[in-house]
Amino acid sequence: MLTKTTWVNGDTVKWNTSYSDYPSSAWTLTVYLNGSVTGSFTGSAASDGVGFNVTASAAITGALNTGSYQVIEIATSGSERYTLSTTSITILPNPVTIDNGYDARSHVRKV
């Protein structure tokens, strides 16, 4: 299950996950990233024989706007499908391309 809940736009994010009831030898893990702003991807995790190695590449995270997202891990085998986890994450701005006028305070703090 994903434990890193803060990602930086443009960074590669990797994690390993395994579920004893859904071994990678018999199941496929698909990861969905759904956000409150534009940007989402669907990617399959690579099997390591027991669990899954998941990568969100720099190109994938770099295409996302800052904001809140959900990472959803779904296992499938044949006609069976199970949602295994849903994790809320935050995408932060890319520090390399950030605008000089960017204000990192929350909306509440700005008001």
CSV table of C-alpha atoms in Angstrom, one decimal:
chain,number,residue,atom,x,y,z
A,1,MET,CA,0.0,0.0,0.0
A,2,LEU,CA,1.2,3.5,-0.8
A,3,THR,CA,2.5,5.3,2.3
A,4,LYS,CA,4.0,8.5,0.8
A,5,THR,CA,1.1,11.0,0.8
A,6,THR,CA,2.9,14.1,-0.5
A,7,TRP,CA,4.3,14.0,-4.0
A,8,VAL,CA,6.2,16.8,-5.8
A,9,ASN,CA,5.2,17.6,-9.4
A,10,GLY,CA,8.0,16.2,-11.7
A,11,ASP,CA,9.4,13.7,-9.2
A,12,THR,CA,9.4,9.9,-9.7
A,13,VAL,CA,7.4,8.1,-7.0
A,14,LYS,CA,7.9,4.4,-6.4
A,15,TRP,CA,6.4,2.0,-3.9
A,16,ASN,CA,6.1,-1.8,-3.3
A,17,THR,CA,2.8,-3.3,-2.3
A,18,SER,CA,1.6,-6.8,-1.6
A,19,TYR,CA,-1.6,-8.4,-0.5
A,20,SER,CA,-1.6,-12.0,0.8
A,21,ASP,CA,-5.0,-12.7,-0.8
A,22,TYR,CA,-3.9,-11.2,-4.1
A,23,PRO,CA,-0.5,-12.6,-5.1
A,24,SER,CA,1.1,-11.1,-8.2
A,25,SER,CA,1.5,-14.6,-9.6
A,26,ALA,CA,-2.3,-14.7,-10.0
A,27,TRP,CA,-3.5,-11.1,-10.0
A,28,THR,CA,-2.9,-7.9,-11.9
A,29,LEU,CA,-2.6,-4.6,-10.0
A,30,THR,CA,-3.8,-1.5,-11.7
A,31,VAL,CA,-3.2,1.9,-10.1
A,32,TYR,CA,-5.5,4.9,-10.8
A,33,LEU,CA,-4.8,8.5,-9.9
A,34,ASN,CA,-7.9,10.6,-9.7
A,35,GLY,CA,-7.7,14.3,-8.8
A,36,SER,CA,-9.9,17.2,-8.1
A,37,VAL,CA,-8.0,19.1,-10.9
A,38,THR,CA,-7.0,18.0,-14.3
A,39,GLY,CA,-4.6,15.2,-14.5
A,40,SER,CA,-5.0,11.5,-14.0
A,41,PHE,CA,-3.2,8.3,-15.1
A,42,THR,CA,-3.8,4.6,-15.2
A,43,GLY,CA,-0.8,2.4,-14.9
A,44,SER,CA,-0.1,-1.2,-14.3
A,45,ALA,CA,2.2,-2.3,-11.5
A,46,ALA,CA,5.1,-4.7,-12.4
A,47,SER,CA,5.0,-8.1,-10.6
A,48,ASP,CA,8.0,-9.2,-8.6
A,49,GLY,CA,6.7,-12.7,-8.1
A,50,VAL,CA,5.1,-12.0,-4.7
A,51,GLY,CA,4.0,-8.3,-4.7
A,52,PHE,CA,3.9,-5.4,-7.0
A,53,ASN,CA,6.4,-2.6,-7.8
A,54,VAL,CA,4.6,0.5,-8.8
A,55,THR,CA,6.1,3.6,-10.5
A,56,ALA,CA,4.6,7.0,-11.2
A,57,SER,CA,7.3,8.4,-13.5
A,58,ALA,CA,8.5,12.0,-13.5
A,59,ALA,CA,6.6,12.5,-16.8
A,60,ILE,CA,3.3,11.4,-15.1
A,61,THR,CA,3.7,13.5,-12.0
A,62,GLY,CA,5.0,16.4,-14.0
A,63,ALA,CA,1.7,16.5,-16.0
A,64,LEU,CA,-0.3,16.9,-12.8
A,65,ASN,CA,-1.6,20.1,-11.4
A,66,THR,CA,-1.0,20.8,-7.7
A,67,GLY,CA,-3.8,19.7,-5.5
A,68,SER,CA,-5.5,16.8,-3.9
A,69,TYR,CA,-5.8,13.3,-5.5
A,70,GLN,CA,-6.7,9.8,-4.6
A,71,VAL,CA,-4.5,6.8,-5.5
A,72,ILE,CA,-6.6,3.7,-6.0
A,73,GLU,CA,-5.1,0.2,-6.2
A,74,ILE,CA,-7.4,-2.4,-7.9
A,75,ALA,CA,-6.6,-6.1,-8.3
A,76,THR,CA,-8.1,-8.1,-11.2
A,77,SER,CA,-8.0,-11.7,-12.2
A,78,GLY,CA,-10.2,-13.0,-14.9
A,79,SER,CA,-13.7,-11.5,-14.2
A,80,GLU,CA,-12.9,-10.7,-10.6
A,81,ARG,CA,-12.1,-7.2,-9.5
A,82,TYR,CA,-11.3,-5.8,-6.0
A,83,THR,CA,-10.5,-2.3,-4.8
A,84,LEU,CA,-7.6,-2.9,-2.4
A,85,SER,CA,-6.7,0.6,-1.2
A,86,THR,CA,-7.5,4.2,-1.6
A,87,THR,CA,-5.0,6.7,-0.4
A,88,SER,CA,-5.4,10.5,-0.4
A,89,ILE,CA,-2.3,12.4,-1.6
A,90,THR,CA,-1.2,16.0,-2.2
A,91,ILE,CA,0.7,17.1,-5.3
A,92,LEU,CA,3.1,20.0,-4.4
A,93,PRO,CA,4.5,22.4,-7.0
A,94,ASN,CA,7.7,21.6,-8.8
A,95,PRO,CA,10.4,23.7,-7.0
A,96,VAL,CA,12.4,24.0,-10.3
A,97,THR,CA,9.6,25.6,-12.3
A,98,ILE,CA,7.6,27.4,-9.6
A,99,ASP,CA,6.6,31.0,-10.3
A,100,ASN,CA,8.3,33.8,-8.3
A,101,GLY,CA,4.9,35.0,-7.1
A,102,TYR,CA,3.7,31.6,-5.8
A,103,ASP,CA,2.1,31.8,-2.4
A,104,ALA,CA,2.4,28.4,-0.6
A,105,ARG,CA,-0.1,29.4,2.2
A,106,SER,CA,-3.4,27.6,2.3
A,107,HIS,CA,-6.6,29.4,1.2
A,108,VAL,CA,-7.6,29.8,4.9
A,109,ARG,CA,-4.2,31.5,5.7
A,110,LYS,CA,-4.4,33.8,2.8
A,111,VAL,CA,-7.8,35.1,3.9
